[in-house]
JSON list of C-alpha atoms in Angstrom, two decimals:
[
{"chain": "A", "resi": 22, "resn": "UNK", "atom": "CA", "xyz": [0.00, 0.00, 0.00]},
{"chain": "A", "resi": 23, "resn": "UNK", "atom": "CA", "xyz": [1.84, 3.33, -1.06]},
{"chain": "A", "resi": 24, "resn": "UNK", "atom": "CA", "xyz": [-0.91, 5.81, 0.61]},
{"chain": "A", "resi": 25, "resn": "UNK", "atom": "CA", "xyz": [0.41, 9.27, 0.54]},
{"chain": "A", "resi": 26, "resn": "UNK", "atom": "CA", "xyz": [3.69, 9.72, -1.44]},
{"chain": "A", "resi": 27, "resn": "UNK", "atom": "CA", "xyz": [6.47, 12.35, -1.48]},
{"chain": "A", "resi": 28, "resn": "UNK", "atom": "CA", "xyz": [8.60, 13.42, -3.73]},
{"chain": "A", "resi": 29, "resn": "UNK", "atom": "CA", "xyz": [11.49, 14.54, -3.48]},
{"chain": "A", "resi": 30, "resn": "UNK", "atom": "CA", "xyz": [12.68, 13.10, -0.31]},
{"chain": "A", "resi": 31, "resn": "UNK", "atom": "CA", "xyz": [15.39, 15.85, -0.15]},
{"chain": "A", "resi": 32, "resn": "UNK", "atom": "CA", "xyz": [16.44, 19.12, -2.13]},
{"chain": "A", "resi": 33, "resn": "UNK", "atom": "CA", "xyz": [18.88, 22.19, -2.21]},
{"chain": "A", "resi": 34, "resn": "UNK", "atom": "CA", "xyz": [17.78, 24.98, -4.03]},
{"chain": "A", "resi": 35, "resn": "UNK", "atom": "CA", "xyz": [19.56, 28.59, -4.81]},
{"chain": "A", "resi": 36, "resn": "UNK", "atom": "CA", "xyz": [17.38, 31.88, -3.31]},
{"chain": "A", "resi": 37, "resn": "UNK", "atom": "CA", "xyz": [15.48, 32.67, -6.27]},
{"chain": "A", "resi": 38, "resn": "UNK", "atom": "CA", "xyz": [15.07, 29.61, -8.19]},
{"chain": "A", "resi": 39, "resn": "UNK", "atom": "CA", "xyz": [11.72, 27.46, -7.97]},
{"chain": "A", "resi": 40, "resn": "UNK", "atom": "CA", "xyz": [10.55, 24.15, -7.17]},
{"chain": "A", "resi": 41, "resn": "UNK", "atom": "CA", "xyz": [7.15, 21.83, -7.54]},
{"chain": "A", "resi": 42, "resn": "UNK", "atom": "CA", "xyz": [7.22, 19.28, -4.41]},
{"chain": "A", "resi": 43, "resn": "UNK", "atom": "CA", "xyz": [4.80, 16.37, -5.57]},
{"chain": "A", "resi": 44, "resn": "UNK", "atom": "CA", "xyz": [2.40, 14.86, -3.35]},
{"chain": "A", "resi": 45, "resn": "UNK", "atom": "CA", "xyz": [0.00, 11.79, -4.56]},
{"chain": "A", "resi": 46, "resn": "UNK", "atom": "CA", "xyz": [-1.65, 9.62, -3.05]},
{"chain": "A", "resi": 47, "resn": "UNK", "atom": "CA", "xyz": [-4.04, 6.22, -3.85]},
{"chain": "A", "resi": 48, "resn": "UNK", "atom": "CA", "xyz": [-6.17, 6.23, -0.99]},
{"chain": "A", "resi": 49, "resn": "UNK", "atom": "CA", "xyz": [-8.98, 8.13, -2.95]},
{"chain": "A", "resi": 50, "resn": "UNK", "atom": "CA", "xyz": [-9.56, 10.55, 0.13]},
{"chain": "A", "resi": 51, "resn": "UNK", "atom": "CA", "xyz": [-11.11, 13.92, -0.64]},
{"chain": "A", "resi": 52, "resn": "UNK", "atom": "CA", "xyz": [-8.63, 16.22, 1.68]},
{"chain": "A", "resi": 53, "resn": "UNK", "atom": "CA", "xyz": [-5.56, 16.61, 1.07]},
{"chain": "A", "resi": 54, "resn": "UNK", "atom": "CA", "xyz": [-3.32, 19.32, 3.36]},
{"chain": "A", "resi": 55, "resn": "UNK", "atom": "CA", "xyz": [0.55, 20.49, 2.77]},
{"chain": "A", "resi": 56, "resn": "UNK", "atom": "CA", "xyz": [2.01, 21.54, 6.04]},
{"chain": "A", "resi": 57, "resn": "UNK", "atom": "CA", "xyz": [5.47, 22.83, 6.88]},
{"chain": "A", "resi": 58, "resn": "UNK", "atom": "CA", "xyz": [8.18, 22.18, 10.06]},
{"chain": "A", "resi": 59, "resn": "UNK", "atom": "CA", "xyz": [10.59, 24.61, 10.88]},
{"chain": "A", "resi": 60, "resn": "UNK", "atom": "CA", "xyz": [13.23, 23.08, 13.00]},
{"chain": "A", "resi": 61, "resn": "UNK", "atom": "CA", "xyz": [12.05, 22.19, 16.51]},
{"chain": "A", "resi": 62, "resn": "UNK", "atom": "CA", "xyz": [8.84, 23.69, 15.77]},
{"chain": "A", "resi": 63, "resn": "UNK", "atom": "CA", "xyz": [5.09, 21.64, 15.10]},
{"chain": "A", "resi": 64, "resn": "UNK", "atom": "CA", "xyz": [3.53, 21.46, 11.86]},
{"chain": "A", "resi": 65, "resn": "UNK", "atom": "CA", "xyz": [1.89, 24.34, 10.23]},
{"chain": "A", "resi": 66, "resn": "UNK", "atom": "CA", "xyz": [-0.55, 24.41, 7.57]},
{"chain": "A", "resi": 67, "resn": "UNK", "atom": "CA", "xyz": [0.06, 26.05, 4.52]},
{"chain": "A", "resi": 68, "resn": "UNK", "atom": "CA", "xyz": [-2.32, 25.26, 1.83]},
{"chain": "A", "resi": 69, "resn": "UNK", "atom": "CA", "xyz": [-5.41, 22.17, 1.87]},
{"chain": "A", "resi": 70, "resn": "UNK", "atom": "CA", "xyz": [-7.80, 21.23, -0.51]},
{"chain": "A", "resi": 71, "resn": "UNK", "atom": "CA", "xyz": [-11.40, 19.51, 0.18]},
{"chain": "A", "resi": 72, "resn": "UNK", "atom": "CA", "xyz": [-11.61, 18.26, -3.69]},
{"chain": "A", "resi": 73, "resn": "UNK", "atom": "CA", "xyz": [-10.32, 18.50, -6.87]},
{"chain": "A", "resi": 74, "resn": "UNK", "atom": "CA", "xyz": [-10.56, 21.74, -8.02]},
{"chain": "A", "resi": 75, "resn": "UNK", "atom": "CA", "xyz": [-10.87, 23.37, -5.13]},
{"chain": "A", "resi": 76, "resn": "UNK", "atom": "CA", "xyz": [-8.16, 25.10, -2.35]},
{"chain": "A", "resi": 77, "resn": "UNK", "atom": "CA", "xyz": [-7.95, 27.06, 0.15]},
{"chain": "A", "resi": 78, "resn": "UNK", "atom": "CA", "xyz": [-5.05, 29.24, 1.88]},
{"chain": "A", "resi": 79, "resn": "UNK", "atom": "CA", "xyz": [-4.08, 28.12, 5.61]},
{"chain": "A", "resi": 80, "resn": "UNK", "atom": "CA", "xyz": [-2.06, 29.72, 7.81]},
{"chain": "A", "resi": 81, "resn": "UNK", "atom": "CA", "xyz": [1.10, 30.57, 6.21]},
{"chain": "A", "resi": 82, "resn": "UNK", "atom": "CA", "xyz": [0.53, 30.64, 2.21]},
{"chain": "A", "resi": 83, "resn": "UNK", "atom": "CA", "xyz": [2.58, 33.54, 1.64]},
{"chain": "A", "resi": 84, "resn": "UNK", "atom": "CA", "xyz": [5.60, 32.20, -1.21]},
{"chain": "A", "resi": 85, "resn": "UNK", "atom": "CA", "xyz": [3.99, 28.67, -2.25]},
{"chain": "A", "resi": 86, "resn": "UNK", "atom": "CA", "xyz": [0.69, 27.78, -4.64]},
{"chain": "A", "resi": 87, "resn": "UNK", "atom": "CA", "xyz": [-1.21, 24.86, -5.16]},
{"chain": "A", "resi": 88, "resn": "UNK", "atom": "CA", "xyz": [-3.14, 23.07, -7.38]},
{"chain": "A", "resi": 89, "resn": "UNK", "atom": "CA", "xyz": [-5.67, 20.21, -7.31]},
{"chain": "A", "resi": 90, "resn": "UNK", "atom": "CA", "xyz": [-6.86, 19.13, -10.69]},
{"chain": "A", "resi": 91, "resn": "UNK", "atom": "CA", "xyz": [-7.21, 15.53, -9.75]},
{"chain": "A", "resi": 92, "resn": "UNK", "atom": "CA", "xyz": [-8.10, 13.33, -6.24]},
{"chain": "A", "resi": 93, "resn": "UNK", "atom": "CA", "xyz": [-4.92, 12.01, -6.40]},
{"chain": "A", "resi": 94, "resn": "UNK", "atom": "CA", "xyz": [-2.45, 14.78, -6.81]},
{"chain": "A", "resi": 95, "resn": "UNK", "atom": "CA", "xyz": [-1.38, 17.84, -4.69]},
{"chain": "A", "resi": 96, "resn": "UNK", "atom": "CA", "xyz": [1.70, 19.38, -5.51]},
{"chain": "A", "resi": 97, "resn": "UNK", "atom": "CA", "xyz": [2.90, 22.70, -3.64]},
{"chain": "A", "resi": 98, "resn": "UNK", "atom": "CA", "xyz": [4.84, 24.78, -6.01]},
{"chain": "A", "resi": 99, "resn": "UNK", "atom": "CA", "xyz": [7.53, 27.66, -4.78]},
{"chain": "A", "resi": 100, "resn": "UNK", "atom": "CA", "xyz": [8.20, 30.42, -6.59]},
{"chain": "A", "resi": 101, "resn": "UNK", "atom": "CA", "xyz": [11.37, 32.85, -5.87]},
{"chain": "A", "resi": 102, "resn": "UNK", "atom": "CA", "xyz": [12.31, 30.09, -2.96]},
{"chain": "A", "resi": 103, "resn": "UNK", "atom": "CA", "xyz": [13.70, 32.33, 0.15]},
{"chain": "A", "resi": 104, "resn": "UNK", "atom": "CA", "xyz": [16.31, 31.10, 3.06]},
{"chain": "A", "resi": 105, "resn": "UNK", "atom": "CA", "xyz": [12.81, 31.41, 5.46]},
{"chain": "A", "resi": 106, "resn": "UNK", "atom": "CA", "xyz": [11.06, 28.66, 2.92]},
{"chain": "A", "resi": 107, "resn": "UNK", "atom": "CA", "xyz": [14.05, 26.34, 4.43]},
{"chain": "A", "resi": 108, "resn": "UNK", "atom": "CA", "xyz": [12.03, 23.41, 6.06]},
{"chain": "A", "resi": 109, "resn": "UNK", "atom": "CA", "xyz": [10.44, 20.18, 6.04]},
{"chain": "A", "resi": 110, "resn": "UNK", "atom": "CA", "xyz": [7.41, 19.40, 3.94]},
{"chain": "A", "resi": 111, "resn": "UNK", "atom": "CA", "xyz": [4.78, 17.26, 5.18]},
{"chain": "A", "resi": 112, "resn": "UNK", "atom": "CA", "xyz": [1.74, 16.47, 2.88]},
{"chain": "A", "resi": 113, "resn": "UNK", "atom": "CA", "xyz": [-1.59, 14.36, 4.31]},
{"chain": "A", "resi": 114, "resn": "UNK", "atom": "CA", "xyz": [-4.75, 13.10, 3.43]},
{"chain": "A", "resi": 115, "resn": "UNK", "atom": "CA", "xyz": [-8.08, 13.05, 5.32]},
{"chain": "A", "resi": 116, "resn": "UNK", "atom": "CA", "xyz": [-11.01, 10.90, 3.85]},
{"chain": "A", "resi": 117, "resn": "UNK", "atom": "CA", "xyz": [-13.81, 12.76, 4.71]},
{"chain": "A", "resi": 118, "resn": "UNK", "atom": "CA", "xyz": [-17.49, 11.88, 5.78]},
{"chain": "A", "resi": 119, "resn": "UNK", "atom": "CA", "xyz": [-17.60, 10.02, 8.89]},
{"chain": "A", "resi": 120, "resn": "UNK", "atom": "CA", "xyz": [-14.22, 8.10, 10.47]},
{"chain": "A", "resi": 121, "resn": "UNK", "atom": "CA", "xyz": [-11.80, 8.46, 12.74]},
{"chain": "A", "resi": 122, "resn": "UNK", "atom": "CA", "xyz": [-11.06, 11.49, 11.53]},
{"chain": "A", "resi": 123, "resn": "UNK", "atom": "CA", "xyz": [-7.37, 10.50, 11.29]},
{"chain": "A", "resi": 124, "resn": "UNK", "atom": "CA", "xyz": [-5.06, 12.48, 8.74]},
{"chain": "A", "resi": 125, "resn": "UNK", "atom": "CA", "xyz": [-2.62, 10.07, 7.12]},
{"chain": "A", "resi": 126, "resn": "UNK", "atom": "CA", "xyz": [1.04, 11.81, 6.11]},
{"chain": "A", "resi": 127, "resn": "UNK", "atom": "CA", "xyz": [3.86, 11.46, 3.72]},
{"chain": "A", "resi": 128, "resn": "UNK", "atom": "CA", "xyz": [7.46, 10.86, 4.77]},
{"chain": "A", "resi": 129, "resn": "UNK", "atom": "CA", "xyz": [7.56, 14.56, 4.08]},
{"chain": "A", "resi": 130, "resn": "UNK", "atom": "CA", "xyz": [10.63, 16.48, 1.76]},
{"chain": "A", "resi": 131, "resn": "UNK", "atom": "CA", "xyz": [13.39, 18.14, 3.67]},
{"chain": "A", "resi": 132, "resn": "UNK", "atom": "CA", "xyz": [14.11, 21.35, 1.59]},
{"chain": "A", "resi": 133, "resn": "UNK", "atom": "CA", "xyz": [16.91, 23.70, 2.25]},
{"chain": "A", "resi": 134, "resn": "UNK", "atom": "CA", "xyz": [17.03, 26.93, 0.69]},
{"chain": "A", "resi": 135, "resn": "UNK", "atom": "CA", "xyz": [20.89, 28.48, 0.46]},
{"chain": "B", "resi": 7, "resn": "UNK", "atom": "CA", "xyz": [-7.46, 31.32, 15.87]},
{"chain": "B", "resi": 8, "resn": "UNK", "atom": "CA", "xyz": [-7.03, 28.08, 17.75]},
{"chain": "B", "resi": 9, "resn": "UNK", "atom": "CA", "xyz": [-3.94, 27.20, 19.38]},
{"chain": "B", "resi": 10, "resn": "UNK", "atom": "CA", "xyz": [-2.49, 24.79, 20.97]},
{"chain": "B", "resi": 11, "resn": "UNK", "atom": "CA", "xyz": [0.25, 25.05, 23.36]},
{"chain": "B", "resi": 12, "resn": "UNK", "atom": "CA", "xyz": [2.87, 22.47, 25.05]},
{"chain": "B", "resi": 13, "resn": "UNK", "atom": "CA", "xyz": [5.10, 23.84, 27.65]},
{"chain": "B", "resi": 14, "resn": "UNK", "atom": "CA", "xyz": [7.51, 20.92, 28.04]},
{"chain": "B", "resi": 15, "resn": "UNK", "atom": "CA", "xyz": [10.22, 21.81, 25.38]},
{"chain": "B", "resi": 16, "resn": "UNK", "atom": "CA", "xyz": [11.85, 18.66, 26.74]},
{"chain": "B", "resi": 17, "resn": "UNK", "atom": "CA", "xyz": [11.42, 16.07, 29.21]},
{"chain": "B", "resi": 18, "resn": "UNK", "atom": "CA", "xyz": [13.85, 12.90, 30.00]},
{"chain": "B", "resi": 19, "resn": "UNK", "atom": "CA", "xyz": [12.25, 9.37, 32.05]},
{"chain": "B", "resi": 20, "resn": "UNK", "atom": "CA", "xyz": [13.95, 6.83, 33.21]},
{"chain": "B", "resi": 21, "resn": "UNK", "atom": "CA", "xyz": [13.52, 3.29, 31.36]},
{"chain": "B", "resi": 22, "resn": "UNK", "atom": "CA", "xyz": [10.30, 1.96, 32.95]},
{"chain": "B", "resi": 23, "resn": "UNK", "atom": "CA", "xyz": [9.45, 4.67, 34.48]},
{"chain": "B", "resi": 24, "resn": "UNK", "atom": "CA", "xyz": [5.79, 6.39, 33.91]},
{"chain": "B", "resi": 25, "resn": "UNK", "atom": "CA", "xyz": [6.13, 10.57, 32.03]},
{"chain": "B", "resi": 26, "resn": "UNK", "atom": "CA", "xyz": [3.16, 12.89, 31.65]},
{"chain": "B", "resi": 27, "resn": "UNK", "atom": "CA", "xyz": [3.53, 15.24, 28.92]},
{"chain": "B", "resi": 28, "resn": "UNK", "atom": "CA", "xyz": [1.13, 18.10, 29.06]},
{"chain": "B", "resi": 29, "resn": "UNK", "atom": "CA", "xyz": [-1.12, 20.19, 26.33]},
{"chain": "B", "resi": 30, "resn": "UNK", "atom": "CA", "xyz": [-3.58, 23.34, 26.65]},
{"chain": "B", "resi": 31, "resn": "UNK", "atom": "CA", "xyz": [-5.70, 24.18, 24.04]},
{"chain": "B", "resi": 32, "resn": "UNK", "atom": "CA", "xyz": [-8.00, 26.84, 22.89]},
{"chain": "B", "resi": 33, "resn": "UNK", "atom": "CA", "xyz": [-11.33, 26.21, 21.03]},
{"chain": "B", "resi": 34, "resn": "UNK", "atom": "CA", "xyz": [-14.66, 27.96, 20.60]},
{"chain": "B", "resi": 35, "resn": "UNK", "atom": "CA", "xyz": [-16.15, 24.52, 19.00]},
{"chain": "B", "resi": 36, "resn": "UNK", "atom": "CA", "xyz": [-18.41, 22.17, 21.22]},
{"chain": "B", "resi": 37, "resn": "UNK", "atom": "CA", "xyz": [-17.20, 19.34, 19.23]},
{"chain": "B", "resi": 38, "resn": "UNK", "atom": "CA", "xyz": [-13.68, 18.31, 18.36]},
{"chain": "B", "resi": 39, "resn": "UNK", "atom": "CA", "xyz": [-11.02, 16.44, 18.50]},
{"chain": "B", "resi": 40, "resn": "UNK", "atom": "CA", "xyz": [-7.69, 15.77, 19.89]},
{"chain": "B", "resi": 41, "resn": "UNK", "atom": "CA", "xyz": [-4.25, 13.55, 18.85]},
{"chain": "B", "resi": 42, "resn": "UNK", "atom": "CA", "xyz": [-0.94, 13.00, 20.44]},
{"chain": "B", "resi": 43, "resn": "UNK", "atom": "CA", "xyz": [1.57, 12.34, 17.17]},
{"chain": "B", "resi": 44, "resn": "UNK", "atom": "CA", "xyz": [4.93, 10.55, 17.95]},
{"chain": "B", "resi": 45, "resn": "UNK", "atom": "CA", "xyz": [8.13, 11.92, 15.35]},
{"chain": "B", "resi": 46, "resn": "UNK", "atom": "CA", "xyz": [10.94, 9.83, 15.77]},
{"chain": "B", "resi": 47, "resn": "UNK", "atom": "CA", "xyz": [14.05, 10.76, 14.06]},
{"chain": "B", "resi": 48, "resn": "UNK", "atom": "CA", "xyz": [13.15, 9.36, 10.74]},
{"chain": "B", "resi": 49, "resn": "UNK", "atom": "CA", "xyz": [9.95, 12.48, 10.82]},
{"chain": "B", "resi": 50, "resn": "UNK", "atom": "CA", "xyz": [7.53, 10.54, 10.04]},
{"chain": "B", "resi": 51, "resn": "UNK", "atom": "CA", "xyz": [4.17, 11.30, 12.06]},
{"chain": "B", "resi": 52, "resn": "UNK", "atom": "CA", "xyz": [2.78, 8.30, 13.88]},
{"chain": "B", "resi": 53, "resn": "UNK", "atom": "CA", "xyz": [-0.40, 8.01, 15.71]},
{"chain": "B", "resi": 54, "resn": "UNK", "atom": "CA", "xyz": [-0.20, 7.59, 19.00]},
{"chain": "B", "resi": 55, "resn": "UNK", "atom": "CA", "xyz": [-3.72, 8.24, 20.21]},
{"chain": "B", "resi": 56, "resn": "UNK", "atom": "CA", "xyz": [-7.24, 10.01, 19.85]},
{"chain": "B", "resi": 57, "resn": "UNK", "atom": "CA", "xyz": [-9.68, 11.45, 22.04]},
{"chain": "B", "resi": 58, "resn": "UNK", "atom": "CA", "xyz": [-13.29, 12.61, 20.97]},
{"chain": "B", "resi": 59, "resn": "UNK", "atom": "CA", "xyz": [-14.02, 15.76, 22.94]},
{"chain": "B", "resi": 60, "resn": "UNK", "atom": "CA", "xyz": [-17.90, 14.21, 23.22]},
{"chain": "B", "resi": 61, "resn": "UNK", "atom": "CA", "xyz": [-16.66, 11.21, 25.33]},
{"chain": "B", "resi": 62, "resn": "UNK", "atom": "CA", "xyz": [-15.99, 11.18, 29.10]},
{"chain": "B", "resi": 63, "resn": "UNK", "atom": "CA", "xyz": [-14.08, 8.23, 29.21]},
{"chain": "B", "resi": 64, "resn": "UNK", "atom": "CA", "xyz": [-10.15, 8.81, 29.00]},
{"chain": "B", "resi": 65, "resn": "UNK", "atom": "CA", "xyz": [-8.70, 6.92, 25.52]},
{"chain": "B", "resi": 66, "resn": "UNK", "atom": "CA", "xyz": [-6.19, 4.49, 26.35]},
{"chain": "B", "resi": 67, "resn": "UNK", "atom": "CA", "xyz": [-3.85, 2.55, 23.61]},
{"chain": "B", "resi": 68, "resn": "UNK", "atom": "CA", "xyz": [-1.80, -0.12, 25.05]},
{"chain": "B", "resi": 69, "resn": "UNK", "atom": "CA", "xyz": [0.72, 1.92, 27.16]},
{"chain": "B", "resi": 70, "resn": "UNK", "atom": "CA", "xyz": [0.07, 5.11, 26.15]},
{"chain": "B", "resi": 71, "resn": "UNK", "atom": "CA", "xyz": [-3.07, 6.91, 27.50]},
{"chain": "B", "resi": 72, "resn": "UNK", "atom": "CA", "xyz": [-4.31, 10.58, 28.05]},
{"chain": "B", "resi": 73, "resn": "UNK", "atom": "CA", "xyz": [-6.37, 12.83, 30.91]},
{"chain": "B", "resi": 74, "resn": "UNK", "atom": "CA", "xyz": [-8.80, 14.41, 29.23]},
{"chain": "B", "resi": 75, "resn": "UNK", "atom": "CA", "xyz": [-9.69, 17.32, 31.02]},
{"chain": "B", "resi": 76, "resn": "UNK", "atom": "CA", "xyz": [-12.57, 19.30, 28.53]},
{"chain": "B", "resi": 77, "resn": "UNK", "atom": "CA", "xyz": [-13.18, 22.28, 31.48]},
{"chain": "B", "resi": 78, "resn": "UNK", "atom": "CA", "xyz": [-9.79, 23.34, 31.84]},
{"chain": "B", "resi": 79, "resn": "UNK", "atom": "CA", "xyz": [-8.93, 22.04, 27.78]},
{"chain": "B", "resi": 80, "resn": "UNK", "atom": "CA", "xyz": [-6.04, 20.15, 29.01]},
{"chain": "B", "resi": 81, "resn": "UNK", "atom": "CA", "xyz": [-5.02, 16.86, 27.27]},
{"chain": "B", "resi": 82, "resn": "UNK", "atom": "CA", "xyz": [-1.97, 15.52, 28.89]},
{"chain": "B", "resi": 83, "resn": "UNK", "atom": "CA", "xyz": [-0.31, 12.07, 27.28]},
{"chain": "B", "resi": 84, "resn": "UNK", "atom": "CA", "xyz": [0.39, 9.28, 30.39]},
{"chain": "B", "resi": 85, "resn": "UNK", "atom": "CA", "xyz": [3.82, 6.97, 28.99]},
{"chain": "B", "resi": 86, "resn": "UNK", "atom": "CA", "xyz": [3.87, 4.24, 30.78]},
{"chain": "B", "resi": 87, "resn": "UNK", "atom": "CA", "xyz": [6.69, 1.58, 31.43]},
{"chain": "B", "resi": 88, "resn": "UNK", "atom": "CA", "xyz": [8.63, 3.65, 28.93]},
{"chain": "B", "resi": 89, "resn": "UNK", "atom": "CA", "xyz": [10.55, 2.09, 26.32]},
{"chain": "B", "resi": 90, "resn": "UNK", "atom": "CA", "xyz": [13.34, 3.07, 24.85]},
{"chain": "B", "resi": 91, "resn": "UNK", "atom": "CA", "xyz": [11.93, 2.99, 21.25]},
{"chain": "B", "resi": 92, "resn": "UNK", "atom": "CA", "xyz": [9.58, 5.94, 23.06]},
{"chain": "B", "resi": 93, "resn": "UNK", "atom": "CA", "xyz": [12.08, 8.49, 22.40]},
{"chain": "B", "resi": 94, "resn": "UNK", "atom": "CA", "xyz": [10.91, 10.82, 19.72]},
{"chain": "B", "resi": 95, "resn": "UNK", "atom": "CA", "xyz": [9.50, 14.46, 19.73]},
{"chain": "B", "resi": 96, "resn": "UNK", "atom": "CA", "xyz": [6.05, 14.02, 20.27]},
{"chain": "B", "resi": 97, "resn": "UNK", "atom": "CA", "xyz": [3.39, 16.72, 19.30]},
{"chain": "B", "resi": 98, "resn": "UNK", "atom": "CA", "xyz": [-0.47, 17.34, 20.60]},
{"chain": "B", "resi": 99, "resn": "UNK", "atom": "CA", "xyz": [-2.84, 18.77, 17.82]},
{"chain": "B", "resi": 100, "resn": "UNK", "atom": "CA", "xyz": [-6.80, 19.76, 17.30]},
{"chain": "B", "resi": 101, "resn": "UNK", "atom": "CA", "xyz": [-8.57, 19.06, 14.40]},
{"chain": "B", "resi": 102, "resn": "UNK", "atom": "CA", "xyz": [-10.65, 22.14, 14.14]},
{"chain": "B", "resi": 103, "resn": "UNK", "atom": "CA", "xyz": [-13.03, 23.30, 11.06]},
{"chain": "B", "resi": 104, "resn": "UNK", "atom": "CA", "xyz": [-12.50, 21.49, 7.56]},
{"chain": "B", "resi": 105, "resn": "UNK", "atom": "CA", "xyz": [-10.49, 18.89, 8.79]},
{"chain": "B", "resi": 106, "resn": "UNK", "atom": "CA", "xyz": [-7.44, 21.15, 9.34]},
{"chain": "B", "resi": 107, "resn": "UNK", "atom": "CA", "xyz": [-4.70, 20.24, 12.51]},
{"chain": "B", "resi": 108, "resn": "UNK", "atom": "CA", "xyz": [-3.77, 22.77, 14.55]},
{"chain": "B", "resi": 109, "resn": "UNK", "atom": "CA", "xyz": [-0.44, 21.41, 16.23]},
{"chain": "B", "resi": 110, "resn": "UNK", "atom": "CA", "xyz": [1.61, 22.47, 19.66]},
{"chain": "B", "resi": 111, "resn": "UNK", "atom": "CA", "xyz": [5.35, 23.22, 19.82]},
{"chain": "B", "resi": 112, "resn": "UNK", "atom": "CA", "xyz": [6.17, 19.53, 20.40]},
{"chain": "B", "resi": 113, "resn": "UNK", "atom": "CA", "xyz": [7.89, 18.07, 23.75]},
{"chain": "B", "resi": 114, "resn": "UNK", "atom": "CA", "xyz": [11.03, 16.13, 22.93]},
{"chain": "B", "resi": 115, "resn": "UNK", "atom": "CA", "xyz": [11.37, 12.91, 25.21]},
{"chain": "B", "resi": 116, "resn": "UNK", "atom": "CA", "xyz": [14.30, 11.22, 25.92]},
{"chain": "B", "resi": 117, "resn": "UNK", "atom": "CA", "xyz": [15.06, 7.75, 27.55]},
{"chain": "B", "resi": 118, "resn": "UNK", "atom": "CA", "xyz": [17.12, 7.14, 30.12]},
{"chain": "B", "resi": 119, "resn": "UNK", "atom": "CA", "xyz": [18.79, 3.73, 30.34]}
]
């Protein structure tokens, strides 16, 4: 069972260039979230989406966009990538309707920005 | 905003020894809920328990269980007979309106041996 899949797993970019981290997953779940983790910080939302087609800002969207055009994908795209974009990159998945209401993650992407 | 706050930036047990970790929160919904997430060094989030803010009854999960407390909005996580393979940074979260986690600072536990 894959579930929610990251890629890349790690990455070095230059201030100003750009990146598209790729998130899919095969779980058919409706929700899909993109969170970030500053070093010995928690988890912080940054974009989610409650369908294809449809996304919504959380609460720190400034320097990233999304997309959702199908269930399965999510990527998180940065333009002009910034030392302060340095982080780790945690996409997740939420089914929807009634359950557990567990989110499931990725193995996240470890980005560093120099 | 919600928030949720831990105010443990670390804690250290002994090998078989019981640790509370403790979590405050701060919601205006009547019905929520709460997680305790386990990061080991590898970062990948695990599960460690649930609590529905509807239910009295405390959640348990093998070793690990929590004391709800929905008055004061304090959800502390109860370790016990702690394992080595415990150690990780472990983080307490809300789910709040669509579906979206709200997560604390995270407390990082060592393991004494």
């Amino acid at each position: 069972n894959a579930g929610v899949t990251q890629t890349p797993k790690f990455r070095i970019l230059k201030i100003g260039q750009s990146m598209t981290l790729q998130c899919t997953q095969d779980m058919n779940h409706n929700y899909m979230y993109w969170y970030r983790q500053d070093p010995g910080m928690g988890l912080k939302l940054i974009y989610y989406s409650v369908g294809a087609g449809i996304t919504d800002k959380g609460e720190v969207p400034n320097g990233y966009n999304v997309s959702r055009s199908t269930t399965e994908d999510f990527p998180l795209r940065l333009e002009l990538a910034a030392p302060s974009q340095t982080s780790v990159y945690f996409c997740a998945t939420y089914p929807g309707g009634v359950t557990k209401n567990i989110q499931y993650f990725g193995a996240g992407t470890r980005l560093s920005v120099l | 905003a919600q928030t949720v706050t831990q105010s443990q930036p670390e804690m250290s047990v002994q090998e078989a020894e019981t640790v509370t970790l403790s979590c405050t929160y701060d919601t205006s919904e009547s019905d929520y809920y709460l997680f305790w997430y386990k990061q080991p060094p590898s970062r990948q989030m695990i599960l460690v328990i649930r609590q529905e803010a509807y239910k009295q009854q405390n959640a348990t999960e093998n070793r690990f269980s929590v004391n709800f407390q929905k008055a004061a909005k304090s959800f502390s996580l109860k370790i016990s007979d702690s394992q080595l393979g415990d150690a990780a940074m472990y983080f307490c979260a809300s789910f709040q309106g669509a579906q979206k986690l709200v997560f604390g600072q995270g407390t990082r536990l060592t393991i004494n041996p």
